[in-house]
Amino acid sequence: MTGRIGTQTSAGELLELVRSGRATTRGALQQVTGLSRATVGHRLDRLFRAGWLREGAGGPVGSPLGGRPSITLEFDDEHAVVLAADLDTRHARAALLTLTGEILAESGGTLVVEDGPEPVLGELGGWFAELLRKAGRRPEEVCGIGLAVPGPVDTDTGKVVEPPMMPGWDGYDIRGRLARSFADHTGSTAFVPVLVDNDANLMAYGEQRTGHPGCAAFVLVKVSTGIGAGVVVGGTLFRGIDGGAGDIGHIRVPEGAKALCRCGSYGCLAAVASGGAVARRLAEAGVPAASGSDVRELLAAGHPEAAALAREAGRSVGEVLATVVTLLNPGVLMIAGDLAGIPFLTGVRELLYQRALPRSTAHLEVVTSRLGERAGLVGAGALVVEHLYAPERAEERLRALGV
């Protein structure tokens, strides 16, 4: 470790050093921050009283300042839990997670986003209450709720902005309604913060943190009923100025000139290459299919026409991704969602490597999801934890706890 953070380092910043692994002993914290032993001890005491830190085993080597082996410091992930939900157009999943992302309980079922925010968010509150009962945890242990939605989100307000696949949700107070639903179903009187983000963003965040933490530029493309991408750069989600980054499903493609998209325009990539578009083409050919999840089931069963159309869709997406890869130069490009199987991936690779410059793909890994349907849940949980335990927010919470 080189360099010092400064003598004004807060307790929240010490917590960040421990959580990140940059400094995990009292001596290392002194060395990194330049704080005195007494000051480090005082600020750590606040974190211990809050229940956020615990002592681990003695270290294998002595303190950087000399003396006997130091006791390691660890983030205590048992003092609270996180609730998370991932909404798709016709299905949802919910989970109770530890602060380090371990799933303690989960559930899933039909939940139609077109029914509107009132009933959907009301139903989620009931799911959350059941998860707590299943895991034997109290509502007071929940420190935050994360929600993934299939539309662009202004993360400052938590509201979706003109979402093509979420009629009736534009500008709606999702945070407030979900917090009330949680309180109504659990009887909790404590304020529980709710964070909302786009589903592809949170899938990308979950996958990058758990499977590719060293990747400096990571792109995930979700192809289900619609198409969207999540981008993680330097370990941080890239959202654009108002949450619109990654909305590649509405890039115009030549083969879609006559295809009407749900956004009201013609020629969007999602209108010709999404799971919904493939389902429509299958239905026109007499194959029962109404959504991306139906296509996924047909692909799993080895249906030849579904496989052919998925490969064709992959080629359309691959052509757009050639531009994305050239622009962002990612180390990992992950394909996820209902169509993320061999036929679709084959189509993506065919066009991607044909159209992108060799320089852009020389060190690129093109892979499929590792977390599967849990990716959005893991990402939503991580988003809540990173928000609540970020240095400035941690300081506010410590003061509110009176420590």
XYZ file of C-alpha atoms in Angstrom:
403
model
C 0.000 0.000 0.000
C 1.332 3.364 -0.906
C 0.154 6.838 -0.059
C -2.000 8.102 2.771
C -5.654 9.051 2.692
C -5.341 11.873 5.216
C -5.774 12.781 8.851
C -9.491 13.595 8.440
C -10.335 10.006 7.535
C -13.779 9.154 8.938
C -15.062 5.952 10.503
C -16.954 5.333 7.266
C -13.728 5.541 5.292
C -12.027 3.117 7.675
C -14.909 0.718 7.092
C -14.398 1.066 3.339
C -10.697 0.217 3.718
C -11.570 -2.932 5.661
C -14.378 -3.996 3.317
C -12.187 -3.549 0.245
C -9.304 -5.466 1.804
C -6.896 -2.532 1.466
C -6.286 -2.417 5.220
C -7.546 -5.109 7.590
C -5.590 -4.492 10.815
C -5.319 -1.512 13.130
C -1.688 -1.061 12.188
C -2.447 -1.149 8.471
C -5.187 1.457 8.956
C -2.712 3.710 10.756
C -0.213 3.308 7.959
C -2.673 3.988 5.154
C -4.453 6.926 6.792
C -1.746 8.597 8.843
C -4.074 8.602 11.859
C -2.752 8.003 15.352
C -3.355 4.725 17.128
C -5.802 6.418 19.523
C -7.790 8.030 16.701
C -8.012 4.776 14.746
C -9.134 3.015 17.925
C -11.838 5.610 18.632
C -13.261 5.432 15.108
C -13.141 1.655 15.023
C -14.975 1.588 18.338
C -17.919 3.345 16.687
C -18.023 0.625 14.010
C -17.844 -2.139 16.623
C -20.677 -0.569 18.645
C -22.796 -0.368 15.488
C -22.144 -4.075 14.929
C -20.567 -3.450 11.541
C -17.092 -4.792 12.316
C -15.791 -7.864 14.104
C -12.388 -9.229 14.956
C -11.074 -12.186 13.017
C -8.105 -14.443 13.621
C -4.603 -13.172 14.276
C -2.681 -12.327 11.134
C 0.212 -14.486 9.904
C 2.626 -11.578 10.064
C 3.228 -8.754 12.454
C 1.792 -5.272 12.185
C 3.504 -2.969 9.673
C 4.479 -0.890 12.698
C 6.151 -3.836 14.381
C 5.201 -5.942 17.397
C 3.144 -9.081 17.726
C 0.824 -10.394 14.977
C -2.214 -8.187 14.570
C -5.832 -9.172 14.944
C -7.584 -8.871 11.591
C -10.705 -6.796 11.165
C -13.693 -8.063 9.181
C -16.940 -6.577 7.953
C -19.671 -8.284 9.976
C -22.211 -9.414 7.395
C -24.556 -10.889 10.016
C -25.834 -7.652 11.556
C -28.431 -7.006 8.828
C -30.007 -8.476 5.708
C -31.112 -7.132 2.326
C -34.262 -7.787 0.294
C -34.115 -7.777 -3.493
C -36.558 -8.282 -6.364
C -36.116 -8.581 -10.112
C -39.137 -7.739 -12.276
C -39.429 -9.062 -15.797
C -42.426 -8.371 -18.007
C -44.462 -11.384 -16.883
C -42.395 -12.948 -14.122
C -40.550 -11.857 -11.000
C -38.065 -13.208 -8.503
C -37.353 -12.070 -4.967
C -34.691 -12.977 -2.422
C -33.393 -12.321 1.060
C -29.616 -11.914 1.037
C -26.766 -11.424 3.457
C -24.670 -8.266 3.191
C -22.064 -10.239 1.256
C -24.560 -11.541 -1.317
C -25.400 -15.019 -0.044
C -29.032 -15.888 -0.774
C -30.845 -16.986 2.388
C -34.282 -17.495 0.837
C -35.835 -16.886 -2.574
C -39.107 -17.144 -4.434
C -40.510 -16.505 -7.877
C -43.743 -16.510 -9.777
C -46.013 -14.811 -12.253
C -46.210 -11.038 -11.869
C -47.339 -9.060 -14.898
C -45.677 -5.658 -15.080
C -48.424 -4.337 -17.389
C -50.887 -4.673 -14.490
C -49.317 -1.472 -13.157
C -47.219 -0.426 -10.183
C -49.896 -0.476 -7.480
C -50.768 -4.198 -7.595
C -47.288 -5.368 -8.603
C -45.455 -3.554 -5.806
C -48.208 -4.471 -3.384
C -47.684 -8.137 -4.229
C -43.912 -7.843 -3.782
C -44.404 -6.660 -0.219
C -46.179 -9.929 0.519
C -43.362 -11.901 -1.075
C -40.846 -10.075 1.107
C -42.797 -10.871 4.270
C -42.913 -14.549 3.337
C -39.152 -14.624 2.674
C -38.483 -13.217 6.132
C -40.742 -15.837 7.695
C -39.062 -18.592 5.702
C -35.584 -17.519 6.810
C -36.585 -16.820 10.414
C -35.491 -13.175 10.236
C -37.193 -10.098 11.675
C -38.324 -7.106 9.581
C -36.117 -4.881 11.756
C -33.055 -6.694 10.402
C -33.697 -5.451 6.857
C -31.398 -2.518 6.108
C -32.551 -1.911 2.532
C -34.465 -3.125 -0.516
C -33.167 -3.309 -4.092
C -35.424 -3.558 -7.151
C -34.531 -4.330 -10.766
C -37.030 -3.214 -13.415
C -37.192 -3.706 -17.222
C -36.932 -0.033 -18.143
C -34.679 3.036 -17.945
C -34.372 4.461 -14.426
C -33.415 7.883 -13.153
C -31.455 6.622 -10.149
C -31.609 10.012 -8.402
C -35.383 9.690 -8.059
C -35.837 5.926 -8.456
C -38.481 6.544 -11.145
C -38.649 4.891 -14.538
C -38.516 7.255 -17.491
C -40.771 6.572 -20.502
C -40.441 2.771 -20.242
C -41.748 1.062 -23.415
C -42.392 -2.235 -21.628
C -43.879 -0.796 -18.413
C -47.123 1.062 -19.267
C -48.427 3.080 -16.344
C -45.073 3.212 -14.536
C -43.626 6.413 -16.051
C -42.716 8.814 -13.232
C -44.371 6.648 -10.580
C -43.004 6.777 -7.003
C -41.691 3.202 -6.902
C -39.552 3.766 -3.827
C -42.390 5.107 -1.724
C -44.925 2.472 -2.783
C -42.570 -0.476 -2.222
C -41.515 0.869 1.190
C -45.189 1.176 2.187
C -45.944 -2.296 0.874
C -43.086 -3.740 2.916
C -44.354 -1.966 6.028
C -47.966 -3.043 5.433
C -47.073 -6.719 5.045
C -44.457 -6.969 7.792
C -45.683 -4.473 10.364
C -42.304 -2.755 10.340
C -42.291 0.868 11.505
C -38.640 1.536 10.660
C -37.660 3.461 7.538
C -36.223 1.065 4.954
C -34.487 2.665 1.951
C -35.435 1.381 -1.498
C -33.062 1.555 -4.472
C -34.271 1.019 -8.049
C -32.240 0.390 -11.194
C -32.543 -1.143 -14.637
C -32.521 -4.946 -14.756
C -29.638 -5.268 -17.242
C -27.588 -2.849 -15.128
C -28.085 -4.884 -11.985
C -27.446 -8.173 -13.765
C -24.180 -6.729 -15.059
C -23.270 -5.474 -11.586
C -23.964 -8.845 -9.984
C -22.110 -10.843 -12.636
C -19.081 -8.541 -12.755
C -18.637 -8.431 -8.988
C -18.985 -12.177 -8.448
C -17.364 -13.652 -11.541
C -15.170 -10.976 -13.148
C -14.056 -8.557 -10.405
C -10.794 -7.794 -12.188
C -12.451 -6.819 -15.477
C -12.092 -3.054 -15.949
C -14.740 -2.849 -18.691
C -17.618 -5.343 -18.582
C -20.730 -5.469 -20.773
C -23.799 -7.660 -20.233
C -26.555 -7.902 -22.830
C -29.920 -9.212 -21.680
C -32.072 -10.636 -24.462
C -35.507 -11.599 -23.185
C -38.846 -10.031 -24.076
C -36.776 -6.913 -24.858
C -33.065 -6.168 -25.256
C -30.908 -4.081 -22.928
C -27.301 -3.813 -21.841
C -25.532 -3.086 -18.577
C -22.033 -1.591 -18.525
C -19.618 -1.725 -15.581
C -16.464 0.382 -15.910
C -13.837 0.402 -13.176
C -16.191 -1.518 -10.884
C -18.897 1.155 -11.220
C -22.126 1.045 -13.193
C -22.143 3.400 -16.166
C -25.677 4.777 -16.486
C -25.294 7.884 -18.633
C -26.670 11.245 -17.501
C -30.210 10.077 -16.676
C -30.162 6.279 -16.717
C -30.475 5.783 -20.470
C -27.106 4.120 -21.137
C -27.236 0.589 -22.519
C -30.638 0.836 -24.190
C -29.356 -0.940 -27.318
C -32.714 -2.539 -28.075
C -33.793 0.737 -29.693
C -30.868 1.090 -32.084
C -32.227 1.023 -35.647
C -31.219 -1.923 -37.845
C -31.809 -2.197 -41.628
C -33.597 -5.553 -41.492
C -36.206 -4.095 -39.158
C -37.406 -1.256 -41.382
C -40.986 -2.568 -41.356
C -40.989 -3.953 -37.802
C -42.983 -1.898 -35.289
C -41.370 -1.745 -31.854
C -43.211 -1.366 -28.556
C -41.657 2.079 -28.239
C -43.727 3.190 -31.254
C -40.849 3.391 -33.749
C -40.011 1.141 -36.660
C -36.740 -0.687 -37.150
C -35.540 -1.134 -33.548
C -33.256 -4.071 -32.794
C -35.721 -5.323 -30.163
C -38.469 -5.482 -32.792
C -36.537 -8.064 -34.818
C -34.164 -9.843 -32.420
C -35.665 -9.943 -28.906
C -37.303 -12.963 -27.313
C -40.655 -11.295 -27.944
C -39.855 -10.837 -31.642
C -38.765 -14.473 -32.000
C -41.934 -15.582 -30.205
C -44.078 -13.605 -32.675
C -42.345 -15.187 -35.647
C -42.814 -18.641 -34.157
C -46.495 -17.945 -33.510
C -46.917 -16.803 -37.131
C -45.445 -20.169 -38.179
C -47.963 -22.032 -36.014
C -45.671 -22.708 -33.042
C -47.296 -21.712 -29.702
C -45.127 -18.945 -28.242
C -46.099 -15.619 -26.662
C -42.973 -14.417 -24.858
C -39.240 -14.788 -24.435
C -39.765 -17.370 -21.695
C -41.774 -19.511 -24.135
C -38.886 -19.315 -26.599
C -36.470 -20.348 -23.855
C -38.535 -23.475 -23.191
C -38.635 -24.331 -26.901
C -34.862 -23.894 -27.152
C -34.339 -26.116 -24.111
C -36.459 -28.772 -25.838
C -34.316 -28.551 -28.987
C -37.054 -27.105 -31.215
C -35.366 -26.658 -34.642
C -37.322 -23.613 -35.827
C -36.791 -21.831 -32.522
C -33.062 -22.578 -32.749
C -32.863 -21.235 -36.305
C -34.667 -18.027 -35.420
C -32.564 -17.576 -32.264
C -29.383 -17.859 -34.336
C -30.737 -15.321 -36.812
C -31.597 -12.982 -33.938
C -28.089 -13.458 -32.579
C -26.635 -12.300 -35.881
C -28.694 -9.086 -35.732
C -27.581 -8.430 -32.168
C -23.985 -9.313 -33.052
C -23.923 -6.653 -35.735
C -24.933 -3.985 -33.201
C -22.507 -5.361 -30.632
C -19.635 -4.924 -33.072
C -20.116 -1.184 -32.611
C -20.527 -1.515 -28.840
C -17.307 -3.527 -28.555
C -15.412 -1.089 -30.764
C -16.598 1.836 -28.653
C -16.096 0.367 -25.170
C -13.311 -2.196 -25.718
C -14.595 -4.488 -22.933
C -12.722 -7.474 -21.567
C -15.922 -9.486 -21.130
C -19.117 -9.481 -23.174
C -21.781 -11.553 -21.437
C -25.006 -12.717 -23.066
C -27.893 -13.313 -20.656
C -31.663 -13.690 -20.694
C -34.147 -16.054 -22.315
C -32.244 -16.407 -25.600
C -28.795 -16.892 -24.049
C -28.085 -20.331 -25.459
C -25.836 -21.882 -28.084
C -27.881 -20.919 -31.211
C -28.120 -17.256 -30.243
C -24.518 -17.078 -29.027
C -23.332 -18.651 -32.275
C -25.145 -15.968 -34.267
C -23.678 -13.194 -32.105
C -20.135 -14.473 -32.574
C -20.541 -14.861 -36.344
C -21.343 -11.202 -36.912
C -19.351 -9.745 -34.032
C -16.028 -11.173 -35.156
C -16.829 -10.481 -38.788
C -17.688 -6.785 -38.284
C -15.534 -5.652 -35.359
C -11.878 -4.823 -35.823
C -9.519 -7.604 -34.688
C -7.934 -5.115 -32.296
C -11.280 -4.763 -30.464
C -11.837 -8.495 -30.032
C -8.258 -9.756 -29.520
C -8.668 -9.923 -25.730
C -12.454 -10.187 -25.559
C -14.246 -13.032 -23.794
C -17.757 -13.717 -25.097
C -19.565 -15.736 -22.437
C -22.993 -16.557 -21.051
C -24.386 -15.789 -17.609
C -22.944 -17.572 -14.580
C -25.583 -16.513 -12.065
C -28.528 -17.108 -14.382
C -31.871 -15.935 -12.977
C -30.161 -14.823 -9.758
C -27.941 -12.206 -11.417
C -30.371 -9.317 -10.991
C -31.065 -10.262 -7.380
C -27.367 -10.420 -6.514
C -26.776 -7.113 -8.280
C -29.709 -5.428 -6.525
C -28.460 -6.630 -3.145
C -24.935 -5.396 -3.881
C -26.286 -2.010 -4.980
C -28.036 -1.568 -1.630
C -24.972 -2.573 0.383
C -22.594 -0.345 -1.571
C -24.976 2.577 -1.115
C -25.583 2.095 2.597
C -21.955 1.459 3.553
C -20.305 4.046 1.309
C -18.206 6.361 3.527
C -20.472 9.433 3.606
C -23.685 7.460 3.964
C -22.090 5.238 6.620
C -21.203 8.329 8.638
C -24.801 9.559 8.459
C -26.079 6.195 9.617
C -23.591 5.986 12.479
C -24.725 9.398 13.725
C -28.360 8.308 13.444
C -27.524 5.227 15.545
C -25.945 7.496 18.159
C -22.494 5.917 17.997
